[in-house]
Amino acid sequence: METLQSKNISAILHEYDRKILDFDYENLPDGLLFGKLGLLLYFLSKYQITKNDIYIQKVSEILEEVLENAHLQKENNVYALPNLSKGMTGLGIILDLLKKDGLIEDDFDELITDIGELIFQQSVNMLHENNYTFFDGPIGNLHYFNTIKNEKYSSEIVNILYDECLSQPIPFENKLNDSYADGINLGFNYGYLSIVNNLLSLPLITEKAKYIISVCLDFIISNFDVREVENARIYKPYNYKITKDLLKPFHNNRLCWCNSDLSFSYLLYKTGEALQETKYRDMAYELGLETTKRKVMANTGIEFVQYCHGTSGLVQLYHEIDQKDSHPDYKKAKDFWLNRSLEILEKELDQPFTEQDCSLILGKTGALMALDDKIDKTNYLKFLL
């Protein structure tokens, strides 16, 4: 029987779907996270659950335009950057999905091969330049190579990460002239969490990969800087800066997909499961349940529905953790943030759909995909899990 909540979700998703279908995306950039390819991903996921030709028509139109812009080397074309957020890697992810769904033919194989070669070479360069980021760097490219099962390129990146572990007392320090990302970053986008997450996705988790995973997790666990905010403990800073061989922690109180105790708990559950390590699972339980106490602005910082640091990302993470550990508090937390998501979406229904709304991680498109339980997130949002 359909519940009142599920009816409400369905109605809201339907209203926003009409907005997205009617949206003029001409002025959007072409990339995956903030542009046309993100809309293509949304339409592709909707086509797979509805088989409505209106969605596949949108997919075809956008793919044709993105490829034409790349061929003509227009501004913001995807060939300009070797990354997941705005460039070739995002295109590669889309082409892989389309091929697996049987929507493109083998004549794209040469393009897919060329993309892989180009982003691999640039990945090596970025790693040597102390770039260990996900959306805009080589770790996102590692995700792509894992996805297409290119073990040669994946293993080469692992070798470079392993050498960095052996040569540096504290490895993987970003040096990008970016005040937020630089240092020993502990998030899913900029640092340690993304490295571990994508090593767990290797076709075969090698001894080198296990060593890197243990170095990253042991550093985080050994350097907790626990604070209490509104009757809930927060364990992990988002970043450490190294100054004169001293570690200075940088905090925010945000509960989010990208770099919170919740994302770390999710990663610990995954690691414990993949490596059969009970110590990681035990800590995942401790941190995960503590996050369920965080519901006020002072210890969540949550205002919006977006995926990256909004309510929908929390819904997805609590759902994933609930699949691994069915403690009732995880289900309650998921329902709490689901209701908050619906409140935000319903409140903003009368507002026009904007270019900002089109972002998969900072807008509504990714949020709507995360909140639609008919969409297979492990397929269409795999890079966020």
Short mmCIF file of C-alpha atoms in Angstrom, two decimals:
data_model
loop_
_atom_site.label_atom_id
_atom_site.label_comp_id
_atom_site.label_asym_id
_atom_site.label_seq_id
_atom_site.Cartn_x
_atom_site.Cartn_y
_atom_site.Cartn_z
CA MET A 1 0.00 0.00 0.00
CA GLU A 2 1.29 3.45 -0.93
CA THR A 3 1.90 5.64 2.11
CA LEU A 4 1.10 9.33 2.39
CA GLN A 5 4.84 10.06 2.34
CA SER A 6 5.42 8.05 -0.85
CA LYS A 7 2.47 9.79 -2.56
CA ASN A 8 3.97 13.13 -1.56
CA ILE A 9 7.38 12.14 -2.92
CA SER A 10 5.90 10.95 -6.20
CA ALA A 11 3.92 14.16 -6.69
CA ILE A 12 6.89 16.40 -5.93
CA LEU A 13 9.25 14.39 -8.16
CA HIS A 14 6.70 14.61 -10.97
CA GLU A 15 6.41 18.40 -10.66
CA TYR A 16 10.17 18.87 -10.75
CA ASP A 17 10.49 16.44 -13.65
CA ARG A 18 8.21 18.71 -15.70
CA LYS A 19 10.40 21.68 -14.78
CA ILE A 20 13.56 19.87 -15.92
CA LEU A 21 11.99 18.70 -19.18
CA ASP A 22 10.94 22.27 -19.97
CA PHE A 23 14.26 23.84 -18.95
CA ASP A 24 16.31 25.58 -21.67
CA TYR A 25 19.82 24.24 -21.06
CA GLU A 26 21.47 26.08 -23.97
CA ASN A 27 23.66 28.29 -21.76
CA LEU A 28 24.85 25.53 -19.46
CA PRO A 29 28.47 24.36 -19.66
CA ASP A 30 28.87 20.85 -21.03
CA GLY A 31 30.30 18.97 -18.03
CA LEU A 32 28.86 16.30 -15.76
CA LEU A 33 28.58 17.93 -12.35
CA PHE A 34 27.38 21.39 -13.36
CA GLY A 35 26.16 21.12 -16.93
CA LYS A 36 24.54 19.34 -19.81
CA LEU A 37 25.96 15.89 -19.12
CA GLY A 38 24.41 16.04 -15.64
CA LEU A 39 21.01 16.62 -17.22
CA LEU A 40 21.72 13.77 -19.65
CA LEU A 41 22.40 11.50 -16.66
CA TYR A 42 19.10 12.52 -15.09
CA PHE A 43 17.18 11.87 -18.34
CA LEU A 44 18.96 8.53 -18.83
CA SER A 45 18.00 7.35 -15.35
CA LYS A 46 14.39 8.41 -15.93
CA TYR A 47 14.29 6.61 -19.28
CA GLN A 48 15.43 3.36 -17.69
CA ILE A 49 12.50 3.36 -15.25
CA THR A 50 9.79 4.76 -17.56
CA LYS A 51 10.90 3.79 -21.12
CA ASN A 52 9.33 7.10 -22.18
CA ASP A 53 10.87 8.24 -25.49
CA ILE A 54 10.84 11.88 -24.38
CA TYR A 55 13.80 11.12 -22.11
CA ILE A 56 15.86 9.24 -24.66
CA GLN A 57 15.27 12.08 -27.12
CA LYS A 58 16.78 14.49 -24.59
CA VAL A 59 19.72 12.12 -24.07
CA SER A 60 20.43 12.01 -27.81
CA GLU A 61 20.12 15.76 -28.24
CA ILE A 62 22.49 16.56 -25.39
CA LEU A 63 25.10 13.95 -26.37
CA GLU A 64 25.12 15.21 -29.95
CA GLU A 65 25.55 18.81 -28.79
CA VAL A 66 28.33 17.99 -26.30
CA LEU A 67 30.29 16.02 -28.89
CA GLU A 68 29.83 18.76 -31.49
CA ASN A 69 31.05 21.43 -29.05
CA ALA A 70 34.10 19.29 -28.29
CA HIS A 71 34.82 18.81 -31.99
CA LEU A 72 34.59 22.56 -32.57
CA GLN A 73 36.64 23.26 -29.40
CA LYS A 74 34.02 25.64 -28.06
CA GLU A 75 34.37 27.27 -24.66
CA ASN A 76 33.62 24.89 -21.76
CA ASN A 77 33.84 21.83 -24.03
CA VAL A 78 34.62 18.57 -22.26
CA TYR A 79 37.90 17.92 -24.09
CA ALA A 80 39.45 20.96 -22.42
CA LEU A 81 39.90 19.26 -19.02
CA PRO A 82 40.93 15.72 -17.95
CA ASN A 83 38.53 15.44 -15.03
CA LEU A 84 35.19 14.13 -13.85
CA SER A 85 33.49 17.41 -12.97
CA LYS A 86 33.76 19.37 -16.21
CA GLY A 87 35.77 17.32 -18.65
CA MET A 88 36.58 14.13 -20.48
CA THR A 89 36.21 11.78 -17.54
CA GLY A 90 32.59 12.83 -17.06
CA LEU A 91 31.98 12.18 -20.76
CA GLY A 92 33.65 8.79 -20.42
CA ILE A 93 31.34 7.86 -17.55
CA ILE A 94 28.30 8.81 -19.62
CA LEU A 95 29.50 6.86 -22.68
CA ASP A 96 30.13 3.80 -20.51
CA LEU A 97 26.60 3.98 -19.09
CA LEU A 98 25.09 4.42 -22.55
CA LYS A 99 27.03 1.46 -23.88
CA LYS A 100 26.06 -0.78 -20.97
CA ASP A 101 22.42 0.25 -21.47
CA GLY A 102 22.71 -0.68 -25.17
CA LEU A 103 22.03 2.87 -26.35
CA ILE A 104 25.25 3.45 -28.33
CA GLU A 105 27.08 1.13 -30.71
CA ASP A 106 30.68 -0.08 -30.89
CA ASP A 107 31.63 2.86 -33.12
CA PHE A 108 32.20 4.82 -29.90
CA ASP A 109 34.92 2.38 -28.77
CA GLU A 110 37.73 4.37 -30.40
CA LEU A 111 36.59 7.56 -28.67
CA ILE A 112 36.41 5.74 -25.31
CA THR A 113 39.95 4.41 -25.83
CA ASP A 114 41.26 7.88 -26.73
CA ILE A 115 39.62 9.39 -23.63
CA GLY A 116 41.25 6.76 -21.41
CA GLU A 117 44.73 7.40 -22.82
CA LEU A 118 44.45 11.17 -22.49
CA ILE A 119 43.15 11.25 -18.94
CA PHE A 120 45.66 8.64 -17.79
CA GLN A 121 48.61 10.73 -18.90
CA GLN A 122 47.13 13.81 -17.27
CA SER A 123 46.42 11.81 -14.10
CA VAL A 124 50.11 10.95 -13.77
CA ASN A 125 51.00 14.62 -14.20
CA MET A 126 48.45 15.72 -11.59
CA LEU A 127 49.68 13.17 -9.05
CA HIS A 128 53.23 14.39 -9.49
CA GLU A 129 51.96 17.92 -8.91
CA ASN A 130 50.45 16.93 -5.52
CA ASN A 131 46.85 16.85 -6.70
CA TYR A 132 44.91 14.10 -4.91
CA THR A 133 41.39 15.31 -5.61
CA PHE A 134 38.35 13.46 -6.91
CA PHE A 135 36.03 15.69 -8.93
CA ASP A 136 38.85 17.74 -10.48
CA GLY A 137 41.78 15.38 -10.25
CA PRO A 138 43.31 11.93 -10.70
CA ILE A 139 41.28 10.08 -8.08
CA GLY A 140 38.13 10.72 -10.12
CA ASN A 141 40.00 9.27 -13.07
CA LEU A 142 40.89 6.21 -11.00
CA HIS A 143 37.16 5.79 -10.41
CA TYR A 144 36.61 5.86 -14.17
CA PHE A 145 39.32 3.27 -14.86
CA ASN A 146 37.82 1.01 -12.19
CA THR A 147 34.38 1.45 -13.77
CA ILE A 148 35.53 0.47 -17.26
CA LYS A 149 37.80 -2.23 -15.77
CA ASN A 150 41.01 -0.82 -17.23
CA GLU A 151 43.27 -2.61 -14.76
CA LYS A 152 46.46 -1.38 -16.43
CA TYR A 153 45.74 2.28 -15.77
CA SER A 154 44.23 1.60 -12.34
CA SER A 155 47.29 -0.33 -11.22
CA GLU A 156 49.66 2.39 -12.48
CA ILE A 157 47.83 4.99 -10.38
CA VAL A 158 47.93 2.66 -7.37
CA ASN A 159 51.69 2.30 -7.84
CA ILE A 160 52.16 6.08 -7.73
CA LEU A 161 49.97 6.37 -4.61
CA TYR A 162 51.93 3.53 -2.98
CA ASP A 163 55.27 5.21 -3.72
CA GLU A 164 53.93 8.43 -2.18
CA CYS A 165 53.03 6.47 0.97
CA LEU A 166 56.54 5.06 1.23
CA SER A 167 58.32 8.35 0.56
CA GLN A 168 56.33 10.75 2.77
CA PRO A 169 55.73 10.55 6.54
CA ILE A 170 52.26 11.98 5.91
CA PRO A 171 51.28 11.30 2.29
CA PHE A 172 48.77 12.91 -0.05
CA GLU A 173 49.15 16.55 0.92
CA ASN A 174 47.30 18.65 -1.67
CA LYS A 175 49.28 21.65 -2.91
CA LEU A 176 46.85 23.40 -5.24
CA ASN A 177 46.82 26.99 -3.93
CA ASP A 178 43.30 26.29 -2.68
CA SER A 179 42.72 27.25 0.94
CA TYR A 180 39.94 24.69 1.41
CA ALA A 181 41.46 21.70 -0.40
CA ASP A 182 45.13 22.12 0.45
CA GLY A 183 46.75 20.15 3.23
CA ILE A 184 45.79 16.71 4.43
CA ASN A 185 42.17 16.79 3.36
CA LEU A 186 39.86 14.16 4.82
CA GLY A 187 36.91 14.32 2.44
CA PHE A 188 35.27 12.43 -0.41
CA ASN A 189 36.20 15.13 -2.88
CA TYR A 190 39.63 16.40 -1.95
CA GLY A 191 41.47 13.69 -0.12
CA TYR A 192 41.76 10.61 2.03
CA LEU A 193 38.16 9.39 1.87
CA SER A 194 38.11 9.51 -1.92
CA ILE A 195 41.43 7.68 -2.16
CA VAL A 196 40.24 4.86 0.12
CA ASN A 197 36.80 4.71 -1.49
CA ASN A 198 38.23 4.21 -4.96
CA LEU A 199 40.85 1.71 -3.85
CA LEU A 200 37.98 -0.34 -2.43
CA SER A 201 36.48 -0.33 -5.95
CA LEU A 202 39.51 -1.86 -7.65
CA PRO A 203 38.72 -5.07 -9.55
CA LEU A 204 41.23 -6.70 -7.20
CA ILE A 205 42.25 -5.01 -3.93
CA THR A 206 46.01 -5.67 -3.99
CA GLU A 207 48.42 -5.66 -1.06
CA LYS A 208 49.63 -2.23 -2.16
CA ALA A 209 46.07 -0.94 -2.12
CA LYS A 210 45.46 -2.44 1.34
CA TYR A 211 48.60 -0.71 2.61
CA ILE A 212 47.46 2.69 1.30
CA ILE A 213 44.00 2.15 2.80
CA SER A 214 45.46 1.36 6.22
CA VAL A 215 47.78 4.39 6.11
CA CYS A 216 44.87 6.73 5.33
CA LEU A 217 42.43 5.29 7.86
CA ASP A 218 45.04 4.99 10.61
CA PHE A 219 46.00 8.64 10.13
CA ILE A 220 42.39 9.81 10.45
CA ILE A 221 41.66 7.62 13.48
CA SER A 222 44.92 8.57 15.21
CA ASN A 223 44.22 12.26 14.74
CA PHE A 224 40.62 12.62 15.84
CA ASP A 225 40.03 16.04 17.37
CA VAL A 226 36.77 15.38 19.23
CA ARG A 227 34.45 18.26 20.09
CA GLU A 228 30.91 18.34 21.45
CA VAL A 229 28.37 20.58 19.74
CA GLU A 230 24.74 20.64 20.89
CA ASN A 231 25.01 17.32 22.76
CA ALA A 232 26.64 15.44 19.90
CA ARG A 233 30.30 14.59 19.41
CA ILE A 234 32.11 15.48 16.19
CA TYR A 235 35.25 13.43 15.73
CA LYS A 236 36.92 14.33 12.46
CA PRO A 237 38.15 17.71 11.17
CA TYR A 238 37.79 18.23 7.44
CA ASN A 239 41.46 19.10 7.03
CA TYR A 240 44.88 19.24 8.63
CA LYS A 241 47.51 21.76 7.61
CA ILE A 242 51.16 20.86 8.17
CA THR A 243 53.12 23.79 9.61
CA LYS A 244 56.64 23.29 10.95
CA ASP A 245 55.97 19.56 11.26
CA LEU A 246 52.87 20.24 13.36
CA LEU A 247 49.32 19.30 12.40
CA LYS A 248 46.71 22.02 12.74
CA PRO A 249 43.11 20.81 12.48
CA PHE A 250 40.46 22.80 10.61
CA HIS A 251 36.83 22.17 11.54
CA ASN A 252 33.37 22.82 10.36
CA ASN A 253 30.21 21.41 11.91
CA ARG A 254 28.62 20.36 8.67
CA LEU A 255 26.93 16.98 8.41
CA CYS A 256 27.31 16.09 4.75
CA TRP A 257 28.18 13.68 1.98
CA CYS A 258 31.59 15.16 1.26
CA ASN A 259 33.63 15.21 4.46
CA SER A 260 31.68 14.61 7.67
CA ASP A 261 31.75 11.89 10.32
CA LEU A 262 28.79 10.38 8.47
CA SER A 263 30.75 9.92 5.24
CA PHE A 264 33.65 8.51 7.27
CA SER A 265 31.32 6.07 9.01
CA TYR A 266 29.97 4.94 5.64
CA LEU A 267 33.52 4.42 4.38
CA LEU A 268 34.49 2.45 7.51
CA TYR A 269 31.49 0.15 6.98
CA LYS A 270 32.58 -0.38 3.37
CA THR A 271 36.19 -1.04 4.37
CA GLY A 272 35.25 -3.44 7.15
CA GLU A 273 33.06 -5.34 4.73
CA ALA A 274 35.59 -5.43 1.88
CA LEU A 275 38.63 -6.30 4.00
CA GLN A 276 36.80 -8.30 6.70
CA GLU A 277 38.16 -6.01 9.43
CA THR A 278 35.89 -5.85 12.48
CA LYS A 279 37.80 -2.90 14.00
CA TYR A 280 36.60 -0.67 11.15
CA ARG A 281 33.05 -1.88 11.46
CA ASP A 282 33.06 -1.27 15.22
CA MET A 283 34.24 2.29 14.74
CA ALA A 284 31.75 2.83 11.92
CA TYR A 285 28.99 1.85 14.35
CA GLU A 286 30.21 4.27 17.02
CA LEU A 287 30.58 7.25 14.68
CA GLY A 288 27.51 6.49 12.62
CA LEU A 289 25.14 6.36 15.58
CA GLU A 290 26.62 9.56 16.99
CA THR A 291 25.76 11.38 13.75
CA THR A 292 22.09 10.47 14.18
CA LYS A 293 21.99 12.86 17.17
CA ARG A 294 22.86 15.79 14.90
CA LYS A 295 19.69 17.47 13.67
CA VAL A 296 20.05 21.21 14.44
CA MET A 297 21.79 23.91 12.42
CA ALA A 298 24.62 24.29 14.95
CA ASN A 299 25.87 20.73 14.37
CA THR A 300 24.69 20.08 10.81
CA GLY A 301 24.95 23.35 8.87
CA ILE A 302 22.23 21.99 6.59
CA GLU A 303 20.04 24.50 4.76
CA PHE A 304 19.47 23.09 1.27
CA VAL A 305 18.34 19.92 -0.47
CA GLN A 306 21.45 19.51 -2.64
CA TYR A 307 23.56 16.33 -2.61
CA CYS A 308 27.06 17.47 -1.65
CA HIS A 309 26.26 19.19 1.63
CA GLY A 310 22.50 19.09 1.75
CA THR A 311 19.66 16.88 2.90
CA SER A 312 19.47 14.51 -0.08
CA GLY A 313 23.08 13.39 0.35
CA LEU A 314 22.29 12.51 3.96
CA VAL A 315 19.24 10.51 2.86
CA GLN A 316 21.42 8.51 0.49
CA LEU A 317 24.23 7.90 2.99
CA TYR A 318 21.87 6.79 5.76
CA HIS A 319 20.16 4.50 3.25
CA GLU A 320 23.50 2.94 2.28
CA ILE A 321 24.54 2.49 5.93
CA ASP A 322 21.13 1.01 6.78
CA GLN A 323 21.79 -1.66 4.13
CA LYS A 324 25.00 -2.60 5.94
CA ASP A 325 23.80 -2.24 9.55
CA SER A 326 20.07 -2.29 10.18
CA HIS A 327 20.16 -0.38 13.45
CA PRO A 328 16.78 1.40 13.73
CA ASP A 329 18.41 4.79 14.37
CA TYR A 330 19.79 4.81 10.82
CA LYS A 331 16.32 4.33 9.37
CA LYS A 332 14.97 7.08 11.64
CA ALA A 333 17.75 9.43 10.51
CA LYS A 334 17.05 8.65 6.87
CA ASP A 335 13.34 9.39 7.35
CA PHE A 336 14.12 12.61 9.22
CA TRP A 337 16.26 13.97 6.37
CA LEU A 338 13.83 12.66 3.75
CA ASN A 339 11.03 14.65 5.36
CA ARG A 340 13.28 17.71 5.54
CA SER A 341 14.08 17.25 1.83
CA LEU A 342 10.41 17.13 0.93
CA GLU A 343 9.71 20.25 2.99
CA ILE A 344 12.41 22.16 1.11
CA LEU A 345 11.31 20.92 -2.32
CA GLU A 346 7.66 21.63 -1.64
CA LYS A 347 8.45 25.13 -0.38
CA GLU A 348 10.42 25.89 -3.55
CA LEU A 349 8.01 24.35 -6.05
CA ASP A 350 6.75 27.75 -7.24
CA GLN A 351 10.25 29.04 -7.93
CA PRO A 352 11.64 28.88 -11.49
CA PHE A 353 14.13 26.12 -12.27
CA THR A 354 17.59 27.69 -12.67
CA GLU A 355 21.03 26.85 -14.02
CA GLN A 356 22.20 26.34 -10.42
CA ASP A 357 19.40 23.79 -9.95
CA CYS A 358 20.90 21.73 -12.79
CA SER A 359 24.01 20.85 -10.79
CA LEU A 360 24.20 17.21 -9.75
CA ILE A 361 25.93 18.02 -6.47
CA LEU A 362 25.00 21.64 -5.70
CA GLY A 363 21.54 21.84 -7.23
CA LYS A 364 18.31 19.91 -7.43
CA THR A 365 18.99 17.44 -10.26
CA GLY A 366 21.21 15.11 -8.23
CA ALA A 367 18.96 15.56 -5.20
CA LEU A 368 15.90 14.43 -7.15
CA MET A 369 17.78 11.36 -8.39
CA ALA A 370 18.86 10.50 -4.85
CA LEU A 371 15.32 10.85 -3.50
CA ASP A 372 13.71 8.74 -6.24
CA ASP A 373 13.78 5.17 -4.93
CA LYS A 374 13.02 3.82 -8.41
CA ILE A 375 16.41 5.01 -9.71
CA ASP A 376 19.34 2.63 -9.27
CA LYS A 377 21.85 4.90 -7.53
CA THR A 378 24.56 2.22 -7.56
CA ASN A 379 24.48 2.59 -11.35
CA TYR A 380 23.62 6.19 -12.16
CA LEU A 381 25.19 7.84 -9.10
CA LYS A 382 27.96 5.31 -8.64
CA PHE A 383 30.65 8.01 -8.55
CA LEU A 384 29.00 9.45 -5.42
CA LEU A 385 28.92 6.12 -3.60
#
